Short mmCIF file of C-alpha atoms in Angstrom, two decimals:
data_model
loop_
_atom_site.label_atom_id
_atom_site.label_comp_id
_atom_site.label_asym_id
_atom_site.label_seq_id
_atom_site.Cartn_x
_atom_site.Cartn_y
_atom_site.Cartn_z
CA MET A 1 -27.46 -114.88 66.81
CA HIS A 2 -28.75 -114.38 63.35
CA LEU A 3 -31.80 -114.12 61.20
CA LEU A 4 -33.78 -117.15 60.16
CA ARG A 5 -34.24 -116.78 56.48
CA LYS A 6 -33.30 -118.29 53.20
CA PRO A 7 -31.69 -115.27 51.58
CA ALA A 8 -31.99 -114.25 47.99
CA ARG A 9 -28.82 -114.22 45.92
CA TRP A 10 -26.39 -112.56 48.29
CA ALA A 11 -26.39 -109.33 46.64
CA VAL A 12 -33.43 -113.93 48.72
CA ALA A 13 -65.35 -128.12 43.47
CA ALA A 14 -62.96 -127.09 40.55
CA ALA A 15 -59.96 -124.91 40.95
CA CYS A 16 -61.91 -121.78 40.12
CA GLY A 17 -64.56 -122.73 42.63
CA ILE A 18 -62.09 -123.42 45.44
CA LEU A 19 -60.08 -120.25 44.90
CA ALA A 20 -62.89 -117.93 43.94
CA ALA A 21 -64.25 -115.31 46.29
CA THR A 22 -66.72 -117.77 47.86
CA ALA A 23 -66.30 -117.66 51.62
CA LEU A 24 -66.97 -120.50 54.02
CA PRO A 25 -67.29 -120.18 57.79
CA ILE A 26 -63.92 -120.47 59.48
CA ALA A 27 -64.81 -123.76 61.13
CA ALA A 28 -66.25 -125.23 57.92
CA ALA A 29 -66.12 -129.04 58.05
CA HIS A 30 -64.00 -128.90 61.19
CA GLY A 31 -66.08 -127.91 64.15
CA ALA A 32 -65.24 -125.03 66.45
CA THR A 33 -62.22 -122.76 66.41
CA PRO A 34 -59.28 -123.69 68.67
CA ALA A 35 -59.64 -123.53 72.43
CA GLY A 36 -59.36 -119.97 73.74
CA ALA A 37 -60.36 -118.32 70.46
CA PRO A 38 -63.97 -117.05 70.24
CA PRO A 39 -66.09 -117.43 67.10
CA VAL A 40 -64.90 -115.30 64.20
CA PRO A 41 -67.12 -112.27 63.49
CA GLU A 42 -68.98 -112.44 60.18
CA ARG A 43 -67.23 -109.36 58.78
CA TYR A 44 -64.06 -111.44 58.66
CA ALA A 45 -65.46 -114.91 57.97
CA HIS A 46 -67.69 -113.75 55.09
CA GLN A 47 -65.44 -111.22 53.39
CA ARG A 48 -64.69 -111.66 49.71
CA LEU A 49 -61.16 -111.50 48.38
CA ASP A 50 -60.90 -109.08 45.47
CA TRP A 51 -58.26 -110.76 43.33
CA GLN A 52 -56.21 -108.52 41.05
CA SER A 53 -52.99 -109.00 39.12
CA CYS A 54 -49.95 -108.51 41.36
CA LYS A 55 -47.41 -105.85 40.43
CA ASP A 56 -45.13 -108.26 38.60
CA GLY A 57 -48.06 -109.85 36.72
CA SER A 58 -47.15 -113.45 37.53
CA LEU A 59 -49.58 -113.88 40.44
CA GLU A 60 -52.95 -112.68 41.67
CA CYS A 61 -53.02 -110.63 44.87
CA ALA A 62 -55.70 -109.54 47.32
CA ALA A 63 -56.03 -107.86 50.72
CA MET A 64 -57.54 -109.83 53.61
CA SER A 65 -58.92 -108.13 56.72
CA VAL A 66 -58.07 -109.84 60.03
CA PRO A 67 -58.69 -109.03 63.70
CA ARG A 68 -55.84 -107.31 65.46
CA ASP A 69 -56.30 -109.79 68.32
CA TRP A 70 -57.86 -113.15 67.49
CA TYR A 71 -58.74 -113.70 71.16
CA HIS A 72 -60.68 -110.40 71.28
CA PRO A 73 -61.69 -109.96 67.61
CA ASP A 74 -64.04 -107.02 68.26
CA ALA A 75 -61.39 -104.98 70.08
CA GLY A 76 -59.24 -102.50 68.20
CA PRO A 77 -58.86 -101.78 64.50
CA SER A 78 -58.55 -104.54 61.91
CA LEU A 79 -55.24 -105.36 60.25
CA THR A 80 -54.56 -106.09 56.59
CA VAL A 81 -52.81 -109.25 55.41
CA ALA A 82 -51.72 -109.26 51.77
CA VAL A 83 -52.29 -112.65 50.07
CA SER A 84 -51.32 -114.11 46.69
CA ARG A 85 -52.02 -117.16 44.55
CA HIS A 86 -50.77 -119.06 41.50
CA ARG A 87 -53.63 -121.15 40.12
CA ALA A 88 -53.21 -124.67 38.77
CA PRO A 89 -53.99 -124.44 35.06
CA ASP A 90 -56.23 -127.55 34.81
CA PRO A 91 -58.96 -127.91 37.47
CA ALA A 92 -59.29 -131.61 36.64
CA ALA A 93 -55.67 -132.27 37.56
CA ARG A 94 -55.67 -130.13 40.69
CA ARG A 95 -55.43 -131.91 44.05
CA GLY A 96 -55.68 -128.95 46.44
CA VAL A 97 -54.06 -125.86 47.91
CA LEU A 98 -50.38 -125.64 48.81
CA MET A 99 -49.73 -122.77 51.21
CA MET A 100 -46.28 -121.21 51.52
CA ALA A 101 -44.75 -118.81 54.01
CA ALA A 102 -41.49 -116.90 54.23
CA GLY A 103 -38.58 -116.98 56.64
CA GLY A 104 -37.26 -114.32 58.95
CA PRO A 105 -39.43 -113.54 60.76
CA GLY A 106 -39.60 -110.39 58.66
CA ALA A 107 -39.29 -111.62 55.06
CA SER A 108 -42.01 -111.18 52.46
CA GLY A 109 -43.88 -114.27 51.30
CA LEU A 110 -46.18 -112.58 48.81
CA GLY A 111 -44.09 -113.42 45.73
CA ARG A 112 -42.98 -116.88 46.83
CA PRO A 113 -45.65 -118.88 44.89
CA ALA A 114 -44.21 -117.64 41.59
CA GLY A 115 -40.76 -118.96 42.46
CA LEU A 116 -42.05 -122.39 43.49
CA ALA A 117 -44.31 -122.65 40.43
CA SER A 118 -41.33 -121.94 38.19
CA TYR A 119 -39.03 -124.34 40.02
CA ALA A 120 -41.51 -127.25 40.33
CA PRO A 121 -43.96 -127.31 37.38
CA LYS A 122 -45.51 -130.59 38.56
CA LEU A 123 -46.46 -128.95 41.87
CA ALA A 124 -47.82 -125.94 40.01
CA ALA A 125 -49.99 -128.31 37.93
CA ALA A 126 -51.27 -130.18 41.00
CA TYR A 127 -51.83 -127.30 43.41
CA ASP A 128 -53.06 -123.78 43.66
CA ILE A 129 -49.92 -122.37 45.32
CA VAL A 130 -50.76 -119.54 47.72
CA GLY A 131 -48.66 -117.17 49.81
CA PHE A 132 -48.94 -114.13 52.03
CA ASP A 133 -47.08 -111.40 53.84
CA GLN A 134 -47.63 -112.19 57.48
CA ARG A 135 -48.98 -109.46 59.75
CA GLY A 136 -46.30 -106.85 60.35
CA VAL A 137 -44.49 -107.40 57.05
CA GLY A 138 -44.30 -106.03 53.52
CA ALA A 139 -47.66 -105.24 51.91
CA SER A 140 -49.52 -106.20 55.10
CA THR A 141 -50.04 -103.87 58.07
CA ASN A 142 -46.50 -103.00 59.14
CA VAL A 143 -44.97 -102.93 62.57
CA VAL A 144 -42.61 -99.94 62.85
CA CYS A 145 -39.66 -99.44 65.18
CA SER A 146 -36.57 -97.34 64.38
CA ASP A 147 -35.41 -95.67 61.19
CA GLN A 148 -32.69 -97.27 59.05
CA ASP A 149 -29.85 -95.19 60.47
CA THR A 150 -30.71 -96.31 64.01
CA VAL A 151 -30.91 -99.96 62.98
CA ASP A 152 -27.58 -99.64 61.16
CA ALA A 153 -25.97 -98.21 64.28
CA LEU A 154 -27.38 -101.06 66.35
CA PHE A 155 -25.52 -103.64 64.29
CA THR A 156 -22.50 -101.85 62.79
CA SER A 157 -21.22 -99.15 65.13
CA GLY A 158 -17.88 -99.77 66.84
CA ASP A 159 -16.85 -103.40 67.24
CA LEU A 160 -19.38 -105.77 68.80
CA ARG A 161 -16.52 -108.04 69.86
CA ASP A 162 -15.23 -105.23 72.11
CA ARG A 163 -16.11 -106.31 75.66
CA SER A 164 -14.88 -103.17 77.44
CA GLU A 165 -17.28 -101.60 79.92
CA GLN A 166 -17.75 -98.58 77.69
CA ALA A 167 -18.52 -100.69 74.59
CA VAL A 168 -21.01 -102.87 76.47
CA ARG A 169 -22.72 -99.77 77.85
CA ARG A 170 -23.08 -98.31 74.36
CA THR A 171 -24.58 -101.55 73.05
CA LEU A 172 -27.15 -101.60 75.87
CA GLU A 173 -28.00 -97.94 75.27
CA ARG A 174 -28.65 -98.63 71.59
CA THR A 175 -30.86 -101.63 72.31
CA ARG A 176 -32.88 -99.64 74.88
CA ASP A 177 -33.31 -96.85 72.32
CA PHE A 178 -34.52 -99.38 69.73
CA VAL A 179 -37.11 -100.85 72.11
CA ARG A 180 -38.20 -97.32 73.06
CA ASP A 181 -38.78 -96.57 69.37
CA CYS A 182 -40.81 -99.76 68.97
CA ARG A 183 -43.01 -98.85 71.93
CA ARG A 184 -43.46 -95.28 70.69
CA ASN A 185 -44.21 -96.15 67.05
CA SER A 186 -46.07 -99.47 67.40
CA GLY A 187 -46.86 -99.93 71.08
CA ASP A 188 -50.53 -100.83 70.56
CA LEU A 189 -49.62 -103.34 67.86
CA LEU A 190 -46.58 -105.08 69.37
CA PRO A 191 -48.49 -107.66 71.47
CA TYR A 192 -50.24 -108.98 68.35
CA ILE A 193 -47.25 -109.50 66.05
CA THR A 194 -46.74 -113.13 67.05
CA THR A 195 -46.62 -116.53 65.41
CA ASP A 196 -49.80 -117.59 67.22
CA GLN A 197 -51.77 -114.64 65.85
CA ALA A 198 -50.31 -115.24 62.37
CA VAL A 199 -51.45 -118.87 62.19
CA HIS A 200 -55.03 -117.73 62.91
CA ASP A 201 -54.63 -115.42 59.89
CA MET A 202 -53.52 -118.45 57.90
CA ASP A 203 -56.63 -120.39 58.84
CA LEU A 204 -58.87 -117.48 57.87
CA TYR A 205 -57.09 -117.47 54.50
CA ARG A 206 -57.70 -121.22 54.14
CA ALA A 207 -61.42 -120.72 54.82
CA LEU A 208 -61.77 -117.79 52.43
CA LEU A 209 -60.19 -119.96 49.73
CA GLY A 210 -62.92 -122.53 50.35
CA ALA A 211 -60.40 -125.25 51.17
CA GLU A 212 -61.20 -127.84 53.84
CA LYS A 213 -57.50 -128.61 54.18
CA VAL A 214 -54.23 -127.17 52.93
CA SER A 215 -50.86 -128.70 52.28
CA TYR A 216 -47.91 -126.59 53.35
CA TYR A 217 -44.28 -125.89 52.52
CA GLY A 218 -42.19 -123.56 54.66
CA PRO A 219 -38.46 -122.92 55.05
CA SER A 220 -36.61 -121.48 58.05
CA TYR A 221 -38.91 -119.39 60.33
CA ALA A 222 -41.81 -120.67 58.21
CA THR A 223 -41.21 -124.07 59.85
CA LEU A 224 -42.43 -122.51 63.09
CA LEU A 225 -45.49 -121.08 61.35
CA GLY A 226 -46.18 -124.52 59.87
CA ALA A 227 -45.65 -126.39 63.13
CA TYR A 228 -47.84 -123.96 65.09
CA TYR A 229 -50.55 -124.00 62.40
CA ALA A 230 -50.66 -127.80 62.30
CA THR A 231 -50.74 -127.93 66.12
CA GLU A 232 -53.54 -125.41 66.52
CA PHE A 233 -55.53 -126.59 63.47
CA PRO A 234 -54.61 -130.29 63.15
CA ARG A 235 -57.66 -131.29 61.08
CA ARG A 236 -57.00 -128.60 58.52
CA VAL A 237 -53.62 -129.79 57.25
CA ASP A 238 -52.87 -132.41 54.64
CA ARG A 239 -49.20 -132.80 53.62
CA VAL A 240 -46.68 -130.64 55.47
CA VAL A 241 -43.02 -130.07 54.56
CA LEU A 242 -40.76 -128.17 56.98
CA ASP A 243 -37.39 -127.19 55.53
CA SER A 244 -34.47 -126.01 57.71
CA ASN A 245 -36.14 -126.16 61.07
CA ILE A 246 -35.91 -123.96 64.08
CA GLY A 247 -36.37 -125.67 67.44
CA PHE A 248 -40.14 -125.25 67.41
CA THR A 249 -40.67 -127.55 70.39
CA GLY A 250 -38.74 -125.13 72.62
CA SER A 251 -38.23 -121.39 73.09
CA TRP A 252 -36.67 -118.76 70.87
CA GLN A 253 -34.04 -118.18 73.55
CA THR A 254 -32.96 -121.81 73.58
CA PHE A 255 -32.85 -121.92 69.81
CA MET A 256 -31.08 -118.63 69.16
CA THR A 257 -28.39 -119.16 71.79
CA GLY A 258 -27.35 -122.21 69.76
CA GLN A 259 -26.59 -120.07 66.72
CA PRO A 260 -23.13 -118.76 67.69
CA ARG A 261 -21.79 -122.31 67.60
CA SER A 262 -23.56 -123.27 64.35
CA PHE A 263 -22.42 -120.18 62.43
CA GLN A 264 -18.83 -120.63 63.62
CA ARG A 265 -18.99 -124.32 62.66
CA ARG A 266 -20.20 -123.54 59.15
CA PHE A 267 -17.48 -120.90 58.70
CA GLU A 268 -14.64 -123.05 60.00
CA GLU A 269 -15.66 -126.51 58.76
CA ASP A 270 -17.05 -125.58 55.32
CA PHE A 271 -16.11 -122.10 54.13
CA LEU A 272 -12.48 -121.86 55.26
CA PRO A 273 -11.47 -125.30 53.86
CA TRP A 274 -13.18 -124.39 50.57
CA LEU A 275 -11.37 -121.06 50.47
CA ALA A 276 -8.01 -122.74 51.10
CA LYS A 277 -8.72 -125.37 48.44
CA ASN A 278 -9.25 -122.55 45.95
CA ASP A 279 -6.24 -120.47 46.93
CA ALA A 280 -5.06 -120.45 43.31
CA THR A 281 -8.15 -118.35 42.53
CA TYR A 282 -8.51 -116.18 45.62
CA HIS A 283 -5.01 -116.04 47.16
CA LEU A 284 -6.37 -115.83 50.71
CA GLY A 285 -4.49 -118.70 52.33
CA ARG A 286 -3.39 -122.20 51.39
CA THR A 287 -4.75 -123.81 54.58
CA PRO A 288 -7.91 -123.17 56.61
CA GLN A 289 -5.71 -121.77 59.37
CA GLU A 290 -4.04 -119.32 57.00
CA ALA A 291 -7.41 -118.30 55.54
CA LYS A 292 -8.82 -117.68 59.01
CA ALA A 293 -5.80 -115.61 59.95
CA ARG A 294 -6.31 -113.48 56.83
CA TYR A 295 -9.97 -112.94 57.74
CA GLU A 296 -9.11 -111.96 61.29
CA GLY A 297 -6.28 -109.75 60.08
CA LEU A 298 -8.68 -107.89 57.79
CA ARG A 299 -11.11 -107.57 60.64
CA THR A 300 -8.44 -106.12 62.92
CA ALA A 301 -7.45 -103.62 60.25
CA LEU A 302 -11.07 -102.48 59.89
CA ARG A 303 -11.33 -102.07 63.65
CA GLY A 304 -8.35 -99.72 63.69
CA HIS A 305 -9.19 -97.95 60.43
CA PRO A 306 -12.75 -98.38 59.12
CA LEU A 307 -12.79 -98.33 55.33
CA ASP A 308 -14.62 -95.65 53.37
CA LEU A 309 -15.95 -97.68 50.45
CA ASP A 310 -17.55 -95.17 48.09
CA GLY A 311 -19.26 -93.33 50.93
CA THR A 312 -20.14 -96.38 53.03
CA VAL A 313 -17.94 -96.72 56.11
CA ILE A 314 -17.12 -100.41 56.56
CA THR A 315 -16.49 -101.55 60.15
CA PRO A 316 -15.52 -105.02 61.42
CA ASN A 317 -19.21 -105.58 62.16
CA HIS A 318 -20.03 -105.13 58.48
CA LEU A 319 -17.47 -107.82 57.70
CA ASP A 320 -18.93 -110.33 60.18
CA ALA A 321 -22.46 -109.57 58.96
CA ALA A 322 -21.43 -110.13 55.34
CA ALA A 323 -19.67 -113.38 56.18
CA THR A 324 -22.56 -114.82 58.17
CA SER A 325 -25.04 -113.93 55.42
CA ALA A 326 -22.88 -115.43 52.66
CA ILE A 327 -22.41 -118.80 54.35
CA TYR A 328 -26.14 -119.60 54.31
CA SER A 329 -25.49 -121.20 50.91
CA GLY A 330 -22.39 -122.69 49.34
CA ASP A 331 -23.44 -120.98 46.13
CA THR A 332 -22.44 -117.65 47.67
CA PHE A 333 -19.02 -118.74 48.95
CA PRO A 334 -17.40 -117.18 45.83
CA ASP A 335 -19.16 -113.89 46.58
CA LEU A 336 -17.68 -113.79 50.06
CA ALA A 337 -14.23 -114.75 48.82
CA ALA A 338 -14.33 -111.98 46.22
CA ALA A 339 -15.50 -109.48 48.86
CA LEU A 340 -12.62 -110.39 51.17
CA GLY A 341 -10.14 -109.85 48.36
CA LEU A 342 -11.65 -106.48 47.46
CA LEU A 343 -11.64 -105.30 51.09
CA GLU A 344 -7.96 -106.24 51.41
CA HIS A 345 -7.07 -104.28 48.25
CA PRO A 346 -9.88 -101.77 47.64
CA ASP A 347 -7.80 -99.39 45.54
CA SER A 348 -7.13 -102.04 42.92
CA ALA A 349 -10.82 -102.94 42.45
CA PRO A 350 -12.86 -101.53 39.54
CA PRO A 351 -15.22 -98.72 40.62
CA ALA A 352 -18.30 -100.78 39.67
CA ALA A 353 -17.18 -103.63 41.94
CA ARG A 354 -16.53 -101.25 44.83
CA GLN A 355 -19.95 -99.66 44.42
CA ALA A 356 -21.70 -103.04 44.22
CA LEU A 357 -20.00 -104.27 47.38
CA ALA A 358 -20.76 -101.02 49.22
CA ARG A 359 -24.47 -101.49 48.41
CA LYS A 360 -24.41 -105.06 49.70
CA LEU A 361 -22.69 -104.15 52.94
CA GLN A 362 -24.46 -100.85 53.65
CA HIS A 363 -27.51 -102.12 55.57
CA PRO A 364 -26.94 -105.52 57.23
CA LEU A 365 -30.56 -105.52 58.44
CA ALA A 366 -33.44 -103.56 56.89
CA ALA A 367 -35.40 -101.48 59.40
CA GLY A 368 -38.73 -103.12 58.52
CA PHE A 369 -37.25 -106.59 58.83
CA ALA A 370 -35.77 -105.75 62.22
CA ALA A 371 -39.11 -104.45 63.53
CA ASP A 372 -40.94 -107.67 62.67
CA PHE A 373 -38.07 -109.95 63.64
CA PHE A 374 -37.88 -108.64 67.18
CA SER A 375 -41.65 -108.32 67.55
CA VAL A 376 -42.06 -112.04 66.88
CA THR A 377 -38.97 -113.51 68.52
CA CYS A 378 -39.28 -111.40 71.67
CA SER A 379 -43.03 -112.01 72.09
CA ASP A 380 -43.58 -115.65 71.11
CA THR A 381 -41.81 -117.20 74.09
CA PRO A 382 -40.24 -115.84 77.33
CA TRP A 383 -36.68 -114.52 77.58
CA THR A 384 -34.36 -114.13 80.56
CA ARG A 385 -34.68 -110.45 81.45
CA SER A 386 -31.45 -110.03 83.41
CA THR A 387 -29.04 -107.73 81.59
CA GLY A 388 -26.18 -109.01 83.73
CA TYR A 389 -26.88 -112.57 82.61
CA TRP A 390 -26.65 -111.58 78.95
CA VAL A 391 -23.49 -109.53 79.45
CA ARG A 392 -21.78 -112.54 81.01
CA LYS A 393 -23.11 -115.09 78.53
CA SER A 394 -22.33 -112.98 75.48
CA GLU A 395 -18.79 -112.42 76.71
CA ALA A 396 -18.23 -116.19 76.90
CA ASP A 397 -19.83 -116.77 73.49
CA THR A 398 -17.78 -113.97 71.93
CA LEU A 399 -14.62 -115.72 73.03
CA SER A 400 -15.65 -119.18 71.82
CA HIS A 401 -17.78 -118.36 68.74
CA PRO A 402 -16.99 -114.74 67.87
CA MET A 403 -18.64 -114.33 64.46
CA VAL A 404 -22.18 -114.40 65.88
CA GLY A 405 -21.47 -114.65 69.60
CA ALA A 406 -20.46 -110.99 69.51
CA ARG A 407 -24.01 -110.06 68.44
CA GLU A 408 -25.70 -112.09 71.16
CA LEU A 409 -25.83 -109.15 73.56
CA THR A 410 -27.57 -106.97 70.96
CA PHE A 411 -30.25 -109.50 70.09
CA ALA A 412 -30.85 -110.77 73.61
CA SER A 413 -30.89 -107.39 75.35
CA VAL A 414 -33.60 -106.20 72.94
CA CYS A 415 -35.78 -109.14 73.98
CA ALA A 416 -34.83 -108.68 77.65
CA ALA A 417 -36.23 -105.13 77.49
CA TRP A 418 -39.24 -105.98 75.29
CA PRO A 419 -42.77 -105.45 76.66
CA ARG A 420 -43.87 -108.57 78.50
CA SER A 421 -45.87 -110.83 76.23
CA THR A 422 -49.29 -112.39 76.70
CA ALA A 423 -48.89 -114.81 73.78
CA PRO A 424 -50.27 -118.26 74.67
CA HIS A 425 -47.90 -121.19 75.00
CA VAL A 426 -48.11 -123.49 71.97
CA GLU A 427 -46.82 -127.00 72.65
CA VAL A 428 -45.86 -128.78 69.44
CA THR A 429 -46.13 -132.56 69.86
CA GLY A 430 -47.47 -133.93 66.56
CA GLU A 431 -50.50 -135.39 68.33
CA GLY A 432 -53.39 -135.87 65.91
CA LEU A 433 -51.32 -134.86 62.88
CA PRO A 434 -50.61 -136.74 59.66
CA PRO A 435 -46.91 -137.49 59.13
CA VAL A 436 -44.74 -134.43 58.50
CA LEU A 437 -41.66 -134.36 56.27
CA MET A 438 -38.71 -132.44 57.73
CA LEU A 439 -35.47 -131.44 55.97
CA ASN A 440 -32.25 -130.10 57.49
CA SER A 441 -28.59 -129.94 56.57
CA VAL A 442 -25.96 -130.97 59.08
CA ASN A 443 -23.98 -127.72 59.12
CA ASP A 444 -26.84 -125.29 58.55
CA PRO A 445 -25.62 -122.10 60.25
CA ALA A 446 -29.00 -120.49 60.98
CA THR A 447 -31.25 -123.46 61.77
CA HIS A 448 -28.77 -125.71 63.48
CA TYR A 449 -29.05 -129.46 63.25
CA GLU A 450 -29.25 -129.85 67.02
CA GLY A 451 -32.47 -127.79 67.08
CA ALA A 452 -33.88 -129.72 64.13
CA LEU A 453 -33.23 -133.01 65.91
CA ARG A 454 -35.03 -131.80 69.03
CA ALA A 455 -37.96 -130.64 66.92
CA HIS A 456 -38.04 -133.96 65.04
CA ARG A 457 -38.01 -135.99 68.25
CA GLY A 458 -40.81 -133.85 69.66
CA LEU A 459 -42.98 -134.02 66.53
CA ALA A 460 -44.49 -137.51 66.67
CA GLY A 461 -44.68 -139.30 63.32
CA SER A 462 -42.34 -136.94 61.48
CA ARG A 463 -39.65 -138.11 59.06
CA LEU A 464 -36.33 -136.26 58.90
CA ILE A 465 -34.21 -136.11 55.76
CA THR A 466 -30.67 -135.22 56.86
CA VAL A 467 -28.76 -133.46 54.11
CA GLY A 468 -24.99 -133.24 53.94
CA GLY A 469 -23.17 -129.92 53.88
CA GLY A 470 -24.57 -126.77 55.43
CA ASP A 471 -26.98 -125.08 53.05
CA HIS A 472 -29.92 -123.29 54.61
CA GLY A 473 -33.10 -124.12 52.70
CA VAL A 474 -32.40 -127.41 50.92
CA TYR A 475 -35.51 -127.65 48.72
CA GLN A 476 -35.63 -125.42 45.63
CA ALA A 477 -31.82 -125.61 45.69
CA HIS A 478 -31.13 -127.94 42.74
CA ASN A 479 -30.54 -131.01 44.93
CA ALA A 480 -32.21 -133.89 43.03
CA CYS A 481 -32.37 -136.19 46.06
CA VAL A 482 -34.12 -133.61 48.25
CA ASP A 483 -36.42 -132.52 45.43
CA THR A 484 -37.53 -136.13 44.86
CA TYR A 485 -38.42 -136.66 48.52
CA VAL A 486 -40.41 -133.41 48.68
CA GLU A 487 -42.27 -133.81 45.40
CA ASP A 488 -43.02 -137.52 45.90
CA PHE A 489 -44.61 -136.58 49.22
CA LEU A 490 -46.57 -133.55 48.06
CA LEU A 491 -47.73 -135.19 44.82
CA GLU A 492 -48.16 -138.84 45.79
CA GLY A 493 -48.14 -138.86 49.59
CA ARG A 494 -45.06 -141.12 49.63
CA LEU A 495 -42.84 -140.84 52.70
CA PRO A 496 -39.75 -142.87 53.52
CA ALA A 497 -40.47 -145.65 56.00
CA GLN A 498 -37.88 -144.12 58.30
CA ASP A 499 -35.55 -141.15 58.50
CA SER A 500 -33.23 -140.89 55.54
CA THR A 501 -30.32 -138.92 54.10
CA CYS A 502 -29.28 -137.01 51.00
CA ALA A 503 -25.83 -135.91 49.97
CA GLY A 504 -25.28 -132.19 50.06
CA LYS A 505 -24.84 -130.20 46.89
CA PRO A 506 -21.15 -129.97 45.90
CA LEU A 507 -19.52 -126.66 46.73
CA PRO A 508 -18.77 -124.47 43.71
CA ASP A 509 -15.64 -124.82 41.63
CA PRO A 510 -14.61 -121.27 40.68
CA ALA A 511 -12.66 -122.60 37.71
CA ALA A 512 -15.82 -124.18 36.25
CA GLY A 513 -17.76 -120.93 35.96
CA PRO A 514 -21.17 -119.98 37.39
CA ARG A 515 -23.90 -122.54 38.08
CA PRO A 516 -27.64 -122.24 38.91
CA ARG A 517 -28.24 -120.65 42.30
CA SER A 518 -30.97 -121.49 44.76
#
């Protein structure tokens, strides 16, 4: 089980009138708010966004006040959601607002409009591109669980593939301690860090921008935000693009228990053959079988003797975490290959390379990311709460798909112990929606193709572009075929008459030197 994100480089009226501080009622031009949600109090619906230059100067940022609980908006303190925008330069050429969100759950979306505007100038000319840090994340009101040392221990201590009674007991103790910390530090907030609550924040943002409708682009977990938003506010969406899709027509449990197979598939079908093909560069095995044996041999050595890499103790769990992160994109295959070589022969590596790798491996999961990730995934949809079930299932998945199967017990037992959720069930069907464009690669490790197909079949009227290879996040990745489909749709409204395909981006040739990274 792994995080749903598109990582950064493995080291992730006129325009002024629409986007000015003018506030419209939340239901402007659309009737009442969704069933179950009461009218929005005026202090939220009529607030004015005080736009200021963001820290990096490339965007404008503001703070938006939202109810803690959209179903009881007068109960409890308000939360803050940080929002951003990149304005289209010519109001006459502007066609609307394009909203973006980040993956995770737990990643920051505040800076994302700058990246898209730089990558796709035609979109930046046609749209005001807007983003936000969802509730719980980044510059918004944070959810807090454990400190970084505790989160590190949760994912790196010992060997998560160890299925001995003592090792399993330690894993369960650590997950219980993590949930205890979440309850103690954020207990009053935990029930409201959900996708359903977040999409109500999104609609408030739309209204405060003065937009009757928004178009939307979201990768990874942001596909769930987009699917839920379109479902709950179907008359407020225009053109929607969902890139690298989770199974948003089902539960988090169903989706995430498919990840052990998809990560192992990506590693064995894409990375290992590439590594063997480039043995002249990396010297880690001339066949995929030899390369896998070298990986497992290194892992075994780290289990017996964890490596002190410039003060960071590297365990076999660090190795698996690094490998699963690196295979999100073929562009980072060389980074993983270089890391494997350094870990096999650390004494021969330059000090700067050792230090850089130690920094990359030190914290597989940031504490703030972990707090939001579990808050959302454990609360959105129900989980089996039997510890015995997860011990047995994770043991089977560790044997068949060890790279991520070994972490299944950690992820699932957190959700099994999580406070019971009252989040409403959101059924995504596509009913009443304009056509949606979906993108997914065949061997995507994090958002597996099987889940994307289920989501596509459940989302009436959607079109799916199947992309070769296994990259996670296929738009903004220098794939001309994918970029054409996305930009033709967002700019001109053109969709293929039926599902279609694109070739994947070629994997890197280490002899050809570096190339642009997504």
